[in-house]
Coordinates of C-alpha atoms and ligand atoms in Angstrom, one line a residue:
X1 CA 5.7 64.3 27.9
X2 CA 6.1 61.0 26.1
X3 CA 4.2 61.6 23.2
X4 CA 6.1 60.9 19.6
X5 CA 2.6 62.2 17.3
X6 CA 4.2 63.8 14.5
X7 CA 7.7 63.2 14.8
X8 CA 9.8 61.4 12.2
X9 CA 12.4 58.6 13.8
X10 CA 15.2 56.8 11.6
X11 CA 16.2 53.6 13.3
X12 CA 19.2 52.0 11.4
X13 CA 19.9 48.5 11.9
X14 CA 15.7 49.0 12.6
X15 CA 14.8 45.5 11.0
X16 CA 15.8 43.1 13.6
X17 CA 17.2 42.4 17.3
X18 CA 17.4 46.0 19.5
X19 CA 16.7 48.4 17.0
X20 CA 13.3 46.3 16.0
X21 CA 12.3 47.1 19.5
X22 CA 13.5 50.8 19.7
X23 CA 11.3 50.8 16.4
X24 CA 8.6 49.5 18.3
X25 CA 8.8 51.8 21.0
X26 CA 8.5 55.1 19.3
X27 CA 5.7 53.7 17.1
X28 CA 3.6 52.8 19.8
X29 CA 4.4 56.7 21.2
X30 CA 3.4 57.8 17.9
X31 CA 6.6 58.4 15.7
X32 CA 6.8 57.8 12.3
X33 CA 9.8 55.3 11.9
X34 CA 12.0 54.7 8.9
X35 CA 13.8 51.2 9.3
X36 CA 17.1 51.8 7.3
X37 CA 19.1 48.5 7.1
X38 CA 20.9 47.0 3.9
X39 CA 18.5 43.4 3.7
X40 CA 15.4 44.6 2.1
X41 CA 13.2 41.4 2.6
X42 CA 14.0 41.5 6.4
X43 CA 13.2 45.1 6.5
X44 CA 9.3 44.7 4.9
X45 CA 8.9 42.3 7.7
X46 CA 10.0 44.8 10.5
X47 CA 7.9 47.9 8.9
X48 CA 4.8 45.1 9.0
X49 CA 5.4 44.6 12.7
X50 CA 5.5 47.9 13.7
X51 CA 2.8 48.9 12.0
X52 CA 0.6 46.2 13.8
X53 CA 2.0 48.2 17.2
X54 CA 1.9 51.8 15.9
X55 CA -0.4 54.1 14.0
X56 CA 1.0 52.4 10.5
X57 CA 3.4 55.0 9.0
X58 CA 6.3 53.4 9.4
X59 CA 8.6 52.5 6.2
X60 CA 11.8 51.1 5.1
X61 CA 14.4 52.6 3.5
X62 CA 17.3 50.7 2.2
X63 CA 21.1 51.9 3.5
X64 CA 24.3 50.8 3.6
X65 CA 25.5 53.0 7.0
X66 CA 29.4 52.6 6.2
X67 CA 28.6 54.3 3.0
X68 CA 29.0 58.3 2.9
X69 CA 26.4 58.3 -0.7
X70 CA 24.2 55.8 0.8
X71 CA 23.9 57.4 4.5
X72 CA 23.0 61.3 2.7
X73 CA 20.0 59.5 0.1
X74 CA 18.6 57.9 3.2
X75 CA 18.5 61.5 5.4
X76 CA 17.5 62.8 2.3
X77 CA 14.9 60.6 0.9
X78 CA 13.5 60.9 4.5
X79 CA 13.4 64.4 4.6
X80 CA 11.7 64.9 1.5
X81 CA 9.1 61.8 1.9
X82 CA 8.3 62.4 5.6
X83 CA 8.9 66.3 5.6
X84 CA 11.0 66.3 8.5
X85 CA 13.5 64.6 10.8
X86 CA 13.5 64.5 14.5
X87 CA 15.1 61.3 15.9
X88 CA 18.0 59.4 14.7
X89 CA 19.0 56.1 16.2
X90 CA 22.5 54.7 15.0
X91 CA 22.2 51.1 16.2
X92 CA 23.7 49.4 13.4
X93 CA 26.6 47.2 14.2
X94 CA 28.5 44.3 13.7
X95 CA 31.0 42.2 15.6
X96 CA 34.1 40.1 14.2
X97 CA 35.4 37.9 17.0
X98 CA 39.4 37.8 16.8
X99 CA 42.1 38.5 19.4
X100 CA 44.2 41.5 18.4
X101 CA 46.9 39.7 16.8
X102 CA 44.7 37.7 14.4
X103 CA 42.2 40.7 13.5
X104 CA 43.2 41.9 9.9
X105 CA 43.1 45.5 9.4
X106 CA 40.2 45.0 6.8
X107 CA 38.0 43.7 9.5
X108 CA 38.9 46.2 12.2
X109 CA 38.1 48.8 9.3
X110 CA 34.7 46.8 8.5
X111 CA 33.6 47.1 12.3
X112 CA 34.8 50.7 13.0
X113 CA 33.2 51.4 9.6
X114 CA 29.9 49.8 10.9
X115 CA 29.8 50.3 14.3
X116 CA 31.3 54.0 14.6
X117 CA 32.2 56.2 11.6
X118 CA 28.2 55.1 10.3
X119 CA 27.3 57.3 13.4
X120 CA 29.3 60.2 12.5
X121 CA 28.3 59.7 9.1
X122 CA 24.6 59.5 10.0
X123 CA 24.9 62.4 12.3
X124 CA 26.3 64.9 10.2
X125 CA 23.8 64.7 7.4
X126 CA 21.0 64.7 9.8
X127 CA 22.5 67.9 11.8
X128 CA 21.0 70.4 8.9
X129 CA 17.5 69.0 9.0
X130 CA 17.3 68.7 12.6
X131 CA 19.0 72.6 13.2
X132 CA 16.4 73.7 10.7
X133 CA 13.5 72.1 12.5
X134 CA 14.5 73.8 16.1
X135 CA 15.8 70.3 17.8
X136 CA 16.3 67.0 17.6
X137 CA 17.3 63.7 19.5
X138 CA 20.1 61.1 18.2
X139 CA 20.8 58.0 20.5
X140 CA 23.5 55.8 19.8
X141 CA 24.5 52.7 20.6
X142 CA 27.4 51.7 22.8
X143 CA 27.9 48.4 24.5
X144 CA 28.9 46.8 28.1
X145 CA 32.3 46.9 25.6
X146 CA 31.8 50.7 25.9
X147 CA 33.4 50.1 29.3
X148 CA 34.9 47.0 29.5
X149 CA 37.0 44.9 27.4
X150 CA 37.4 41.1 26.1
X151 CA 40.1 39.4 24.4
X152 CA 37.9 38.7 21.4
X153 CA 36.8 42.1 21.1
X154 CA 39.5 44.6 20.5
X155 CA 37.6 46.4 17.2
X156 CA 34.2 45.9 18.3
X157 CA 35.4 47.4 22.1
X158 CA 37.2 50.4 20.1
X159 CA 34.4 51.1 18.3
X160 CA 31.7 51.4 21.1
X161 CA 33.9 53.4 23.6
X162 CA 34.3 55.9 20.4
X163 CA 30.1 55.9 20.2
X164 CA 30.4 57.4 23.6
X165 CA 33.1 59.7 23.5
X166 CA 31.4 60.8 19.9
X167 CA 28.5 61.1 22.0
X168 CA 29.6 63.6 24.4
X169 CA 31.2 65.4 21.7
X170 CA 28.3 65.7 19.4
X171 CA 26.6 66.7 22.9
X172 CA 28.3 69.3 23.6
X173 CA 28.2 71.1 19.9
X174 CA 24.4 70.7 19.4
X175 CA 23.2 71.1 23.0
X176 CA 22.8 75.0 21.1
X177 CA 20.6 74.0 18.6
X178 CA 18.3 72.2 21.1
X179 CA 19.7 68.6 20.1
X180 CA 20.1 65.9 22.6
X181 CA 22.5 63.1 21.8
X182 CA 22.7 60.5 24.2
X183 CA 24.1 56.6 24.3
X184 CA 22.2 53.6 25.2
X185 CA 24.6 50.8 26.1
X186 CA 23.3 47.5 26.4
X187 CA 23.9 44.4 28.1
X188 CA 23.7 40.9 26.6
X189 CA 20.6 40.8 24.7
X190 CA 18.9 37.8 22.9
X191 CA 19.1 38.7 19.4
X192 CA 21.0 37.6 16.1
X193 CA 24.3 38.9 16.7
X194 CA 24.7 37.1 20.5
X195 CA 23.4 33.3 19.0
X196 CA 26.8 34.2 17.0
X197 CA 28.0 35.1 20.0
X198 CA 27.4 32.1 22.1
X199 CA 28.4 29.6 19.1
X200 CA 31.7 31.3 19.1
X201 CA 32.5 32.4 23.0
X202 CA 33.1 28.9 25.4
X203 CA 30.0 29.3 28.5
X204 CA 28.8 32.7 27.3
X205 CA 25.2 31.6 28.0
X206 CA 26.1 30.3 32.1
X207 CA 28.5 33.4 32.6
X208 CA 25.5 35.8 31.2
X209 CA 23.1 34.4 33.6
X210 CA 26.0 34.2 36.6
X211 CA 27.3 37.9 35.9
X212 CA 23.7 39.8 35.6
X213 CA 22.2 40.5 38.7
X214 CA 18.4 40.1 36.6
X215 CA 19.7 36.7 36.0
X216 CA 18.5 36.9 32.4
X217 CA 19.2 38.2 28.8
X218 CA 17.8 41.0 28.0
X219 CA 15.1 41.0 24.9
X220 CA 14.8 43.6 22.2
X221 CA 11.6 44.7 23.8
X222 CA 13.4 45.6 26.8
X223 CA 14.6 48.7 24.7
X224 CA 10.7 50.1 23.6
X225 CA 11.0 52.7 27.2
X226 CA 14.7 54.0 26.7
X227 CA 14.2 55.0 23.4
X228 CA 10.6 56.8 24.0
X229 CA 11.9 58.5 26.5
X230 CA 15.7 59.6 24.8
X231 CA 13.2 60.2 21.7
X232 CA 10.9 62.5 23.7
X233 CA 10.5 65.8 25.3
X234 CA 10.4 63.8 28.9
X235 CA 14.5 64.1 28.3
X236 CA 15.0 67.9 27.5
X237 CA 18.0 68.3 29.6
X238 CA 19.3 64.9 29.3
X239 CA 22.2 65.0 27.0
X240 CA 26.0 63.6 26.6
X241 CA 25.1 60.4 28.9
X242 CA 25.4 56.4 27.8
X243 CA 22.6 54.6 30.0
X244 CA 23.2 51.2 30.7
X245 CA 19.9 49.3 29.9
X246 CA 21.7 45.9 31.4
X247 CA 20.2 43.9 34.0
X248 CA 22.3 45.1 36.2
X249 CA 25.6 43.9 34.6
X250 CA 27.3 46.9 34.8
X251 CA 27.0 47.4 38.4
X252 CA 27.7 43.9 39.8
X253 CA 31.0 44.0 42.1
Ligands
NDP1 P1 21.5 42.3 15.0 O1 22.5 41.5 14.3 O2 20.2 41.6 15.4 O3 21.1 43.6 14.2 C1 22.1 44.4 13.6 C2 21.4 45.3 12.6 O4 22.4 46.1 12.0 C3 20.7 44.6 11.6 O5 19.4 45.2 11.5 C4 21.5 44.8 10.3 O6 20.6 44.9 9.2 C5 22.1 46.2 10.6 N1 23.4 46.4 9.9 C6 24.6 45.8 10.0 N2 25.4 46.3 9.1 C7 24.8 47.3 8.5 C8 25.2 48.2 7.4 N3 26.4 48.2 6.9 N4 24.3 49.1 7.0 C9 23.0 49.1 7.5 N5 22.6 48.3 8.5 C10 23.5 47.4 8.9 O7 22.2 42.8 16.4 P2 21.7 43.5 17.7 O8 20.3 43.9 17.6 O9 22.1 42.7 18.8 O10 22.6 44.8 17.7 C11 22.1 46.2 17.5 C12 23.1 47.1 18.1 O11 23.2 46.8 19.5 C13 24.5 47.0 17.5 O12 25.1 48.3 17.5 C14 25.2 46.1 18.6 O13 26.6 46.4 18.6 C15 24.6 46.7 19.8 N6 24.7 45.8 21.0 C16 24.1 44.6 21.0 C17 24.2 43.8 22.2 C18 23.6 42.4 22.3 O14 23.8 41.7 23.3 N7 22.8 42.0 21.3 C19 25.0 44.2 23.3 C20 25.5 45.5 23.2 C21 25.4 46.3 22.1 P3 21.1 44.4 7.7 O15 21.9 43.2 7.9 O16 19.8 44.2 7.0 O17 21.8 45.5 7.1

């Protein structure tokens, strides 16, 4: 029911922090996985720690996801090196930390560029392969700013509560062609873009620990089981949702 042997899984953003550990994840359940991300050197040192978990087919293939040219080569360079395409994780993101009225409109591009048109872009060019092949399973994701908001974070917030309402969308179109597209929204996670975070957001680290009924932040491994099983046949009739994998944050009153 879990079992990835076979299946081909891009994973952008795949060469650090979450997507490093959804990477992980559906190598150890057998998937081929194709980091995409733009830093090349970090990216030979993700595909080498997956292989040390997985069966060793995994590979790196350099994209820039805001770019419509650069987001086609990688579907298509993955099609045509790997012979198929069966998962597609859009995790790559970004956050610029400005109230509204100091956020220029080239960064709020930059983020939604990042964070949320990459997904559509990513999406649509990997429709064709994945119709062809009889299914498919894209996961995107969101964030707690999916469903809240912060002063700091009016791009970023717009962004992630598009990924789920492009999630639904997207949902709702393919379910026909046997393709499940769900969101994954995490919590606060230890990874490179929070240590931003808490050099730039006053008592981020106590309010974290306060706020999350785990009483921790979450790790990238922590993500390995939601994207096995939103990668795998275990979640056939699972589509159009955004799962909070949060300690709990979401929930606390
Ligand atoms: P990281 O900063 O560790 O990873 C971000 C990844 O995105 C990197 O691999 C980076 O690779 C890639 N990336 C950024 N811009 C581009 C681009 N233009 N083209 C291709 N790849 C790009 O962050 P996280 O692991 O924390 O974040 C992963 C996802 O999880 C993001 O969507 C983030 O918004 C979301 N998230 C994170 C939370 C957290 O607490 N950490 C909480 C909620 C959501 P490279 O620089 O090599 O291109």
């Amino acid at each position: 029911m879990f079992d990835l042997k076979g299946r081909v899984a891009i994973v952008t953003g795949g060469n650090g922090g979450i997507g490093l550990g959804m990477a992980k994840g559906l190598a150890v359940a057998g998937a081929s996985v194709v980091v995409a991300a733009r830093n090349s050197d970090k990216s030979r040192a993700a595909v080498d720690a997956i292989n040390q978990v997985g069966a060793g087919r995994a590979r790196a293939i350099e994209v820039d996801v805001a770019d419509e040219a650069s987001v086609n080569g990688l579907i298509d360079e993955t099609v045509k090196s790997c012979g198929r395409l069966d998962v597609l994780v859009n995790n790559a993101g970004i956050n610029i930390r400005k109230p509204p009225d100091q956020l220029t409109l080239a960064e709020w591009r930059e983020v939604l560029d990042t964070n949320l048109t990459s997904a559509y872009l990513c999406s649509h060019a990997a429709y064709p392969a994945m119709k062809k092949a009889g299914g498919g399973k894209i996961i995107n994701i969101g964030s707690m700013m999916s469903i809240f908001g912060a002063s700091f974070t009016p791009a970023y917030a717009a962004s992630k509560g598009g990924i789920v309402q492009f999630t639904r969308s997207c949902a709702c179109a393919w379910a026909k062609d046997h393709i499940q597209v769900n969101a994954v929204l995490p919590g606060w996670i230890d990874t490179e873009l929070t240590v931003r975070a808490r050099q730039q957001v006053e008592g981020l680290h106590e309010n974290v620990l306060r706020r999350t009924p785990a009483a921790r932040w979450g790790v990238p491994d922590d993500f390995r089981g939601i994207a096995v099983f939103l990668a795998s046949p275990a979640s056939d009739f699972v589509t159009g949702t955004a799962i909070p994998v949060d300690g709990g944050y979401s929930i606390q009153g």
